[in-house]
Coordinates of N, CA and C and ligand atoms in Angstrom, one line a residue:
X296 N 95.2 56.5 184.2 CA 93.9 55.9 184.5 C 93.2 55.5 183.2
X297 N 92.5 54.0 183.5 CA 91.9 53.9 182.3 C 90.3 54.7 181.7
X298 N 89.7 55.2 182.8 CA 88.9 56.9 182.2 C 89.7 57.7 181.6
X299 N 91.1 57.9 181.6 CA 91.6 59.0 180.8 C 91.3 58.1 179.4
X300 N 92.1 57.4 179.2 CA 92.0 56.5 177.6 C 90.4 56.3 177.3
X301 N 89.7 56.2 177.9 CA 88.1 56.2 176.8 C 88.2 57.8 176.9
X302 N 88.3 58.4 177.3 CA 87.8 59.7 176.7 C 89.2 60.5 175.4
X303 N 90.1 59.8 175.7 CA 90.7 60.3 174.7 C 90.3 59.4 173.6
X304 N 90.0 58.4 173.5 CA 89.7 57.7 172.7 C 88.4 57.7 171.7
X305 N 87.3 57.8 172.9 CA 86.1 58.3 172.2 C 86.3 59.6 171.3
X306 N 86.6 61.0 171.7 CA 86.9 62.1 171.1 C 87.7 61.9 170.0
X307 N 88.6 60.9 169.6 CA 89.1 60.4 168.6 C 88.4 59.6 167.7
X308 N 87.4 58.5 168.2 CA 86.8 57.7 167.1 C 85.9 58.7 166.9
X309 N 85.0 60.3 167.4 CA 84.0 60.6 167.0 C 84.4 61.6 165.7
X310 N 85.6 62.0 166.1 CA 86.6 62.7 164.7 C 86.6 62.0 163.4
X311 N 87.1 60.4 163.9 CA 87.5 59.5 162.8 C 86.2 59.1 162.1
X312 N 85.1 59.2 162.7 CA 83.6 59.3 162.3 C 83.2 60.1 160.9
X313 N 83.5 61.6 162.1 CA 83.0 62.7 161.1 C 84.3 62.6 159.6
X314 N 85.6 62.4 159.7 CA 86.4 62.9 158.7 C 86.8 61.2 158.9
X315 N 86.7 60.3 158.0 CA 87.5 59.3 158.0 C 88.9 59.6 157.1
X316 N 89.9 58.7 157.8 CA 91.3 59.6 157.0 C 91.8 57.8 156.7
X317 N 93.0 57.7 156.2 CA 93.8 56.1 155.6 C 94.4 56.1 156.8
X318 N 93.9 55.6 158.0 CA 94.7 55.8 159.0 C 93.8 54.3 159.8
X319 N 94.7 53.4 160.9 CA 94.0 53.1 161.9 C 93.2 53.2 162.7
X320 N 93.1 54.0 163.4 CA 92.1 55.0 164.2 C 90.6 55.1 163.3
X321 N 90.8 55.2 162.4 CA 89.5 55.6 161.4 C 89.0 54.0 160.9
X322 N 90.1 53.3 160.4 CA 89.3 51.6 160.3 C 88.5 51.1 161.5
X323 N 89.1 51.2 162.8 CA 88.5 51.2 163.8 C 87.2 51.5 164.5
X324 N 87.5 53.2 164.5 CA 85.9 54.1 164.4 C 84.9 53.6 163.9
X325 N 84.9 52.8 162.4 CA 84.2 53.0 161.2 C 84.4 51.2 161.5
X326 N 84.6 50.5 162.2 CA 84.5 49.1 161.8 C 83.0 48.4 161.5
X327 N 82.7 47.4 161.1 CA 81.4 47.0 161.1 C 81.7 45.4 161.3
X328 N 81.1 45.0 162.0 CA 80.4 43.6 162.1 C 79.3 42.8 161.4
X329 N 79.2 41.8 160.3 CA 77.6 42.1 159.8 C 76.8 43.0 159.7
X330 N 77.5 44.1 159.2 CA 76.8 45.7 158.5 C 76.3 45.9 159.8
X331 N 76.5 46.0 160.7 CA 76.5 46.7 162.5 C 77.7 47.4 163.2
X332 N 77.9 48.2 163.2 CA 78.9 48.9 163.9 C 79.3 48.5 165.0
X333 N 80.7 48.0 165.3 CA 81.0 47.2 166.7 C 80.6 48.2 167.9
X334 N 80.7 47.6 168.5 CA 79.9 48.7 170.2 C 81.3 49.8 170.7
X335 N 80.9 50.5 170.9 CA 81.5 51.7 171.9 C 83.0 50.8 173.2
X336 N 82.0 49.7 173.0 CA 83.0 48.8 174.2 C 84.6 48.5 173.4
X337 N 84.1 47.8 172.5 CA 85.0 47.0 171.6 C 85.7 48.1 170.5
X338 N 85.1 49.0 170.7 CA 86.2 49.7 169.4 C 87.1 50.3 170.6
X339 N 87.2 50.6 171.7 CA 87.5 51.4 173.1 C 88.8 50.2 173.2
X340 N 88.0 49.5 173.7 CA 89.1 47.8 173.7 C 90.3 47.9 172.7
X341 N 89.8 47.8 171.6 CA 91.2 48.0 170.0 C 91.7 49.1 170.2
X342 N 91.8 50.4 170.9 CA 92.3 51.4 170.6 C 93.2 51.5 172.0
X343 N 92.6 50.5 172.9 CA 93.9 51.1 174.1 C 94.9 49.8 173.7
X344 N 94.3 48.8 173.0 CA 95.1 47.5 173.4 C 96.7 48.0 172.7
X345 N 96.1 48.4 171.3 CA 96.7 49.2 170.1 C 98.1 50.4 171.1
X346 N 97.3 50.6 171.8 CA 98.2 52.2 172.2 C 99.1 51.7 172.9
X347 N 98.9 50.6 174.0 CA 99.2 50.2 175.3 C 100.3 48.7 175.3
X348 N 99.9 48.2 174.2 CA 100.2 46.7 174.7 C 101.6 46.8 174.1
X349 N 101.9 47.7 173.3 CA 103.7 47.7 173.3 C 104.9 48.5 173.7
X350 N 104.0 49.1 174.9 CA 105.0 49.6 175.7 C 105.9 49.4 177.2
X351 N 105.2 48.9 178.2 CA 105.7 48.0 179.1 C 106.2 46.9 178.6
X352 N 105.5 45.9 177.9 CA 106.0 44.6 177.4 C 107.3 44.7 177.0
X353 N 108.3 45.4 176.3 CA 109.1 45.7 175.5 C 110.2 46.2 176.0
X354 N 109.8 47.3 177.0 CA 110.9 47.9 177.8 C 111.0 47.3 178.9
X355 N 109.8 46.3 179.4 CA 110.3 45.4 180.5 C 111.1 44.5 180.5
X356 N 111.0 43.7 178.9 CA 111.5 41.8 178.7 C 113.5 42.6 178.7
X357 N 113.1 44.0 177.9 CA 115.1 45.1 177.6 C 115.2 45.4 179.0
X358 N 114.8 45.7 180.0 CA 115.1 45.9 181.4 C 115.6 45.0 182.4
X359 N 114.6 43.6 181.8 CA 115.0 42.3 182.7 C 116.3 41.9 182.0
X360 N 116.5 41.6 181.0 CA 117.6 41.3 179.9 C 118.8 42.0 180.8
X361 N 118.8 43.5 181.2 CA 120.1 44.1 181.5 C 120.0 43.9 182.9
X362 N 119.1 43.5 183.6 CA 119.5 42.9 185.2 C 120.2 41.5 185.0
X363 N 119.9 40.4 184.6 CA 120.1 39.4 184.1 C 121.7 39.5 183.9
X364 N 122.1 40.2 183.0 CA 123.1 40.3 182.0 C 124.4 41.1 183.3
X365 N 123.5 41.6 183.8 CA 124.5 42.4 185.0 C 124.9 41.3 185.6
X366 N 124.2 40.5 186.2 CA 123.9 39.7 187.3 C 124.9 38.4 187.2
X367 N 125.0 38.1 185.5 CA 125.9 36.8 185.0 C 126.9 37.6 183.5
X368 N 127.7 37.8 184.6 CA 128.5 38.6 183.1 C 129.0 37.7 182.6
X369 N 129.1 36.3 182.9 CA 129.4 35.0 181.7 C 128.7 35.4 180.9
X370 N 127.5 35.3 181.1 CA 126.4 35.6 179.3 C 126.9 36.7 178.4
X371 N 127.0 37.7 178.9 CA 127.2 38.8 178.4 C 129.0 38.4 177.5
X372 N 129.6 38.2 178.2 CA 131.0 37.9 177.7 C 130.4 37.2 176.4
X373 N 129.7 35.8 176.3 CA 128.8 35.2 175.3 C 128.2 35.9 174.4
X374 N 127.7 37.0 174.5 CA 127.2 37.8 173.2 C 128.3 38.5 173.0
X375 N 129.2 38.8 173.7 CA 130.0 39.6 172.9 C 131.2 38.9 172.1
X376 N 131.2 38.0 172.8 CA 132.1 36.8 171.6 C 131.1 36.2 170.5
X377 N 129.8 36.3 170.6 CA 129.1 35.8 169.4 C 127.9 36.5 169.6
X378 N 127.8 37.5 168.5 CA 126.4 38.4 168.1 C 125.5 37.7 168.1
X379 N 126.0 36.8 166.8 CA 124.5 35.8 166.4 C 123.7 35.1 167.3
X380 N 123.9 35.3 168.9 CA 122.9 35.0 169.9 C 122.4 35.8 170.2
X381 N 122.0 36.7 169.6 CA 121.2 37.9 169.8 C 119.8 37.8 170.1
X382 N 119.1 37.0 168.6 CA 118.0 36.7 168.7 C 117.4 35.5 169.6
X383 N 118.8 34.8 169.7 CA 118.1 33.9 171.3 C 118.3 34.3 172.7
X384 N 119.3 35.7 172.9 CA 118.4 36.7 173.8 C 117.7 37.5 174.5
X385 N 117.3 37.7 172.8 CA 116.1 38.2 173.0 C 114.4 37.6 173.7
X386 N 114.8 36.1 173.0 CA 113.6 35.6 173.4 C 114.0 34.9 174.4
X387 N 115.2 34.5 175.4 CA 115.5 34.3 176.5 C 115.1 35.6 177.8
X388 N 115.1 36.8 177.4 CA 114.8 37.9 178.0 C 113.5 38.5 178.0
X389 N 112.4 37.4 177.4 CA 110.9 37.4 176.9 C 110.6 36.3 178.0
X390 N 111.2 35.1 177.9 CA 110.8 34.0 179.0 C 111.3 34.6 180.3
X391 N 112.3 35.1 180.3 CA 113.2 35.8 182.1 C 112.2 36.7 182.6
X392 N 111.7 37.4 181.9 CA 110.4 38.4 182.7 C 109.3 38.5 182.3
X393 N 109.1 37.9 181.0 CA 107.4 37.1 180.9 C 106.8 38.5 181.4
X394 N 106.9 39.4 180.4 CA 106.1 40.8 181.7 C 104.3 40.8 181.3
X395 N 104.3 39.8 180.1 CA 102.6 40.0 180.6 C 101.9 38.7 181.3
X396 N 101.5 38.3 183.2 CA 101.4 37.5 184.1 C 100.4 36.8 183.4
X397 N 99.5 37.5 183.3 CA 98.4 36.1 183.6 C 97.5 37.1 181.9
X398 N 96.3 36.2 181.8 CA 95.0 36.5 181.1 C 93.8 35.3 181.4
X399 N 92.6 35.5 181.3 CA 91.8 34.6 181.7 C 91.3 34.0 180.1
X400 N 90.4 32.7 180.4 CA 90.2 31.7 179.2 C 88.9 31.7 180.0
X401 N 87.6 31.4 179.1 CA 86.9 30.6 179.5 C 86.8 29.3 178.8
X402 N 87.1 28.0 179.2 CA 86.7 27.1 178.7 C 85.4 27.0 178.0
X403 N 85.6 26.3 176.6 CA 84.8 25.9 175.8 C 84.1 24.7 175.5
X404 N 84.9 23.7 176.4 CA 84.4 22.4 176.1 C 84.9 21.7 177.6
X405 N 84.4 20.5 178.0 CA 84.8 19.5 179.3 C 86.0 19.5 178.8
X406 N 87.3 19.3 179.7 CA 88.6 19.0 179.0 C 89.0 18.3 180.4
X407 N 89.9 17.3 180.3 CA 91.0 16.5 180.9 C 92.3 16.6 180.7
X408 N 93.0 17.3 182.0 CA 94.3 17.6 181.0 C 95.1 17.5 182.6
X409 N 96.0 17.3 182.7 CA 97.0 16.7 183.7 C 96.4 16.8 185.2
X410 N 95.6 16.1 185.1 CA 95.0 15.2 186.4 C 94.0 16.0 186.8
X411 N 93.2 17.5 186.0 CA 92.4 18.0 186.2 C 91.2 17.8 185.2
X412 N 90.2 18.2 185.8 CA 89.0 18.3 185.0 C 88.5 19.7 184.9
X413 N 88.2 19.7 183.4 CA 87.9 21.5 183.4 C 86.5 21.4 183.0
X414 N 85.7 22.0 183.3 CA 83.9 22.2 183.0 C 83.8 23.1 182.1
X415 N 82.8 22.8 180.7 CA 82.2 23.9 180.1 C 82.2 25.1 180.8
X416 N 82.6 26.2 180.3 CA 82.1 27.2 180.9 C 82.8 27.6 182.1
X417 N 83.8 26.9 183.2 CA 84.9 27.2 183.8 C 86.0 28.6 183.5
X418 N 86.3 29.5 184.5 CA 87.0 29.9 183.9 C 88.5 29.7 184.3
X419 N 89.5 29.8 183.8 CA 91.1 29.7 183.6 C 92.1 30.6 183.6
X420 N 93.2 30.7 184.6 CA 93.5 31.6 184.7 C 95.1 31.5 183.7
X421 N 95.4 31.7 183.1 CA 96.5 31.6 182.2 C 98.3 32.0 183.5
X422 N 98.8 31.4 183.5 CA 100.1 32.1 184.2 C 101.2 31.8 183.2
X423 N 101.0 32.8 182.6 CA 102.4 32.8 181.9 C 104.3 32.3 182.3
X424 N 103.7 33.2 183.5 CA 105.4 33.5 184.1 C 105.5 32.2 184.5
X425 N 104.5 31.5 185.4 CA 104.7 29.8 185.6 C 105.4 29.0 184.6
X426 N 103.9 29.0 183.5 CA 104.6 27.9 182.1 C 105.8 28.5 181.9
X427 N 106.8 29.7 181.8 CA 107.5 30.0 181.2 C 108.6 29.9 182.5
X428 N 108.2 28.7 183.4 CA 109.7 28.3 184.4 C 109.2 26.4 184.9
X429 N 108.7 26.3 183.5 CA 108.1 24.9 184.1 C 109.6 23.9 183.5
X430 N 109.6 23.4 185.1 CA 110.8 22.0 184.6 C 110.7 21.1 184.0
X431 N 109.4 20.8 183.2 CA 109.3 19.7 182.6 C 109.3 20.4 181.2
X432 N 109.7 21.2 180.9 CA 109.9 21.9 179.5 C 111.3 22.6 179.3
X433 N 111.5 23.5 180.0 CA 113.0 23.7 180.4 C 113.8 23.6 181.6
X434 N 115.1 23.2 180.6 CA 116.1 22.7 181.6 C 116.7 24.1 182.5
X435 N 116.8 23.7 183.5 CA 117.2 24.4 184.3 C 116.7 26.2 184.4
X436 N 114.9 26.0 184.3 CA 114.1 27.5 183.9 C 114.5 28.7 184.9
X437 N 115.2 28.7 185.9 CA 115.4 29.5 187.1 C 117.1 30.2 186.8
X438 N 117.8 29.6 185.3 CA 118.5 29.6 184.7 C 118.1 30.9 183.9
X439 N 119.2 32.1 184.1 CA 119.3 33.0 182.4 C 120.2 32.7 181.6
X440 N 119.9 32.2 180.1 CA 121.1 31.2 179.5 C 121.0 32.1 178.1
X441 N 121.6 32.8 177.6 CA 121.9 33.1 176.4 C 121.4 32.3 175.2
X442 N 121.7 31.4 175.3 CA 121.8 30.7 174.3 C 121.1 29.0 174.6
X443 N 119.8 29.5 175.5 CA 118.9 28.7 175.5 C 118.5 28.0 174.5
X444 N 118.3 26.6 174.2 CA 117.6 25.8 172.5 C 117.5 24.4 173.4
X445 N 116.2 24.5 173.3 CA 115.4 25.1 172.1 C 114.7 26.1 173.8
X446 N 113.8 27.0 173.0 CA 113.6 28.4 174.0 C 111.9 28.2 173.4
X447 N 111.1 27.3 173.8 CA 109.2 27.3 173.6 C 108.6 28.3 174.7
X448 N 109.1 29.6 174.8 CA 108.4 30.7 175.4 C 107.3 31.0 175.0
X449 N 106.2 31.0 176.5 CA 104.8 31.4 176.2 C 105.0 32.5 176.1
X450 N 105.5 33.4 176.4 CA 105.2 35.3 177.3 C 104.5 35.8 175.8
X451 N 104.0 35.5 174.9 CA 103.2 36.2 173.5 C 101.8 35.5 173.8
X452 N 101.8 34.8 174.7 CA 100.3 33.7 174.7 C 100.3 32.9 173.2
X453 N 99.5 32.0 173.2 CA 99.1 31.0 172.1 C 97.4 30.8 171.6
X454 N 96.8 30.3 170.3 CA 96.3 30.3 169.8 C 95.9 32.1 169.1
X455 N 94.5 31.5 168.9 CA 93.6 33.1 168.3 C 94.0 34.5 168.7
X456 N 94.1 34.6 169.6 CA 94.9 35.8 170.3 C 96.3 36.2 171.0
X457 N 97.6 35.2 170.2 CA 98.5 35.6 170.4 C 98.8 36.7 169.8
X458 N 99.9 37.2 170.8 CA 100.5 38.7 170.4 C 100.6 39.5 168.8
X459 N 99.7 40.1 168.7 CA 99.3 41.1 167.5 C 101.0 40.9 167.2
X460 N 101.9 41.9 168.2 CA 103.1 42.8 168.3 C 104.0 41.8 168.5
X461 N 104.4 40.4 168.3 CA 105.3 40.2 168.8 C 106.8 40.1 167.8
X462 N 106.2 39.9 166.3 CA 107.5 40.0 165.7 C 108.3 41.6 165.6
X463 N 107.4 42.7 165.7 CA 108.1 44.2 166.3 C 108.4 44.0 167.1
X464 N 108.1 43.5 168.7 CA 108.5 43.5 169.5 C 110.3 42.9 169.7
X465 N 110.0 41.4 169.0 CA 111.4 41.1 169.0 C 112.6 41.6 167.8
X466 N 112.1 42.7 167.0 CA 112.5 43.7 165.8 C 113.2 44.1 166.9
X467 N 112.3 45.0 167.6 CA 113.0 46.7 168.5 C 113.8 45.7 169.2
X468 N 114.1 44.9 170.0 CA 114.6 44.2 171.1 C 115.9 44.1 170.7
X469 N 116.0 43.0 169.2 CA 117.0 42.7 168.1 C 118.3 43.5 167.5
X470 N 117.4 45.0 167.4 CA 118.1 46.0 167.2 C 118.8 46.7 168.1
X471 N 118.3 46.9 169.4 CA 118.5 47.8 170.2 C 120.1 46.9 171.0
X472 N 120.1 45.2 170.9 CA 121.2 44.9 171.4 C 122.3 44.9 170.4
X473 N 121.7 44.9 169.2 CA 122.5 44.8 168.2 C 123.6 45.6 168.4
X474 N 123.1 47.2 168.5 CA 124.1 48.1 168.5 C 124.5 48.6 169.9
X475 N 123.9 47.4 170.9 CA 124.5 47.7 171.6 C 125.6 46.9 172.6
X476 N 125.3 45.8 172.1 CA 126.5 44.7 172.7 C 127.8 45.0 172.4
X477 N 127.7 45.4 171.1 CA 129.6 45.8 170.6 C 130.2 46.8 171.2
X478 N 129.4 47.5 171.7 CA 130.3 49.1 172.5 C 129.8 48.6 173.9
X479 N 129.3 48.1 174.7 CA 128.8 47.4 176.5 C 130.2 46.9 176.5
X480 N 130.9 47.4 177.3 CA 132.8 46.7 177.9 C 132.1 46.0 178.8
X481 N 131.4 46.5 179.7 CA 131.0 46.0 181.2 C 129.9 46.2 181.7
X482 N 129.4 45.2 182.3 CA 128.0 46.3 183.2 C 127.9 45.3 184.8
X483 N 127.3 45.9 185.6 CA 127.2 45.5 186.9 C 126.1 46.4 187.5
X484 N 125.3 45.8 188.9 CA 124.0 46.2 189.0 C 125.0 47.7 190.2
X485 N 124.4 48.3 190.2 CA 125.3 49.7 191.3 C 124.1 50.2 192.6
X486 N 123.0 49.1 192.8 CA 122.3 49.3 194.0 C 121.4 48.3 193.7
X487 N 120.4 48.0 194.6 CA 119.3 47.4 194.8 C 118.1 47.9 193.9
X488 N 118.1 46.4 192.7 CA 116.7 46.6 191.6 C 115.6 46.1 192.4
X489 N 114.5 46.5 191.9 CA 113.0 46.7 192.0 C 112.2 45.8 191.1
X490 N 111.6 45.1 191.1 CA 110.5 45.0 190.0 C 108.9 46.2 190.8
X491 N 107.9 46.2 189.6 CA 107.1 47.4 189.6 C 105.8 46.6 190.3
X492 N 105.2 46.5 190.6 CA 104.2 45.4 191.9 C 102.9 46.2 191.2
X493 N 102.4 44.7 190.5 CA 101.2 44.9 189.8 C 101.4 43.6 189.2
X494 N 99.7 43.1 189.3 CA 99.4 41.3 188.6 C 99.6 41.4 187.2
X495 N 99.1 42.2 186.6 CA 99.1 42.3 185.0 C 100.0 42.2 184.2
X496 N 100.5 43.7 184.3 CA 101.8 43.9 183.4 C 102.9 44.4 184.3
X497 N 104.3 43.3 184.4 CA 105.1 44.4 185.1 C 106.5 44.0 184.8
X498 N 107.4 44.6 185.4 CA 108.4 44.4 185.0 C 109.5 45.1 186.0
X499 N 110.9 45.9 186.1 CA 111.8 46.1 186.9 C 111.1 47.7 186.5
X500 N 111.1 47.7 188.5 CA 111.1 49.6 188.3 C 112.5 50.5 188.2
X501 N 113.4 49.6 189.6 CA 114.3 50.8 189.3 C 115.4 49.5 189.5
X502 N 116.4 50.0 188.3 CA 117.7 49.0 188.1 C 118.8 50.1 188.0
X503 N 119.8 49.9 189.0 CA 120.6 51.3 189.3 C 121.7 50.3 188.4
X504 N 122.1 50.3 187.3 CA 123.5 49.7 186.7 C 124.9 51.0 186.9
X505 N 125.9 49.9 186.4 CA 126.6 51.1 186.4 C 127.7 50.2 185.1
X506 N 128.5 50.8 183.6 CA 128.2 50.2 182.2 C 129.6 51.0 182.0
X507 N 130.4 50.6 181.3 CA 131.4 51.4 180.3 C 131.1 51.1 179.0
X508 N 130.7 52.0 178.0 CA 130.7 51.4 176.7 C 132.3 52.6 175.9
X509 N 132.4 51.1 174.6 CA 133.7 51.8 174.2 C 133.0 52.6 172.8
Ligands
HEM159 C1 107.8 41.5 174.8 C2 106.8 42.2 174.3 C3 105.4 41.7 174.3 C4 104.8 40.7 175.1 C5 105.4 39.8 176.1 C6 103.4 40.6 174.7 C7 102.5 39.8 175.3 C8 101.2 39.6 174.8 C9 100.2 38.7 175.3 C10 100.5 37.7 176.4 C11 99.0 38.8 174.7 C12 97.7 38.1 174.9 C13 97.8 36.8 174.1 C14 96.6 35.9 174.3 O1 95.6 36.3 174.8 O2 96.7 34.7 174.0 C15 99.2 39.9 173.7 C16 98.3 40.4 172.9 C17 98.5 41.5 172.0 N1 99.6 42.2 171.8 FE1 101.4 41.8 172.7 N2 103.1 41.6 173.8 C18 104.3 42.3 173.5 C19 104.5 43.3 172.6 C20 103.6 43.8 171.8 C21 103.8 44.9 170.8 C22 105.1 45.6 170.5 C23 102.6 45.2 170.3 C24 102.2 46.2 169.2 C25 102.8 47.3 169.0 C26 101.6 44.2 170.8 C27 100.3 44.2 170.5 C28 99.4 43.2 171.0 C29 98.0 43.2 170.5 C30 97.3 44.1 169.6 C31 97.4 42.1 171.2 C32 96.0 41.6 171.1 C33 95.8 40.4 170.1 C34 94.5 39.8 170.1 O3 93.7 39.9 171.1 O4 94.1 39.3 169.0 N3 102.2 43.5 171.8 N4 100.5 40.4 173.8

């Protein structure tokens, strides 16, 4: 529940208050705005985004990757005859489940942009998972391709507020196939996968595989 995180949170910035330590938590506590202390809201905000925003995202885009990967063992034969597509599926496994849906924008200015009209002050609903299956950008988006190129995945969002986390993100992702493509002989799905039913963040709840590694 997000009441449990402000109160663990608050009782943490009021610690990081009294004892500031070289830590995050304490830059945070202690931030200031034009010699003004940010609000209770906004330091609450930094501290769950901080706690939260790299853990579904991450184990979802590695979850969709091994349904995918089940699903077309051509690909997989593909990484295993060539590693160095690792990092393109990684970020092909970022566009395949896009696990963060949407975010809102309010427009800032009148804007005209493919046969719509957006109003000052409008607000915008971002769909990631959409842009990241639009056919006029990629070929064949309904496609999981290893070795997608070029691969212009939104799923980090763009501009001022793209992903704090995304070059860790595709770090852990990088690594984790790294060492594990070379020992994967096989994999195949061994029941009926789930994705987790929620607009925000989601991703595969239950993926029954079944894998021989050597
Ligand atoms: C596949 C993994 C990830 C995906 C798909 C993802 C996606 C996103 C998206 C869509 C946003 C909002 C961008 C916008 O509003 O324009 C965001 C923001 C953010 N992400 Fe990630 N993220 C991932 C992993 C991580 C990780 C590992 C961390 C940190 C450990 C992280 C930390 C953050 C933070 C702090 C923000 C807020 C940035 C800001 O508002 O300035 N994310 N992420």
């Amino acid at each position: 529940m997000i009441t449990d995180f402000f109160e663990y949170f608050r009782a943490l910035s009021a610690r990081k208050r009294a004892e500031p330590s070289d830590d995050l938590a304490s830059l945070i506590a202690n931030a200031q705005i034009d010699g003004q202390p940010i609000s209770d809201l906004e330091a609450m905000s930094y501290y769950i985004i901080v706690a939260t925003a790299g853990h579904d995202t991450t184990s979802s885009s590695t979850a969709g990757a091994f349904w995918a990967l089940a699903e077309n063992p051509g690909e997989l034969a593909k990484l295993k005859a060539d590693p160095s597509l690792i990092p393109s599926l990684v970020e092909e496994s970022i566009r395949w489940t896009t696990p963060v849906k949407t975010f809102m924008r309010t427009a800032t200015a009148d804007v005209h942009f493919a046969d719509r009209h957006v109003k000052k002050g409008d607000w915008l609903m971002l769909c990631y998972a959409s842009g990241n299956r639009d056919e006029a950008v990629f070929e064949d988006p309904f496609q999981f391709r290893v070795d997608r190129k070029p691969n212009k995945q939104l799923a980090f969002g763009y501009g001022a507020h793209v992903c704090l986390g995304q070059h860790l993100a595709r770090m852990e992702m990088r690594i984790l196939w790294e060492e594990l493509i070379p020992r994967l002989n096989n994999l195949e799905l061994a029941g009926e996968p789930a994705m987790s039913e929620a607009v925000f963040v989601n991703g595969p709840k239950r993926l029954p595989v079944r894998f021989e590694m050597a």
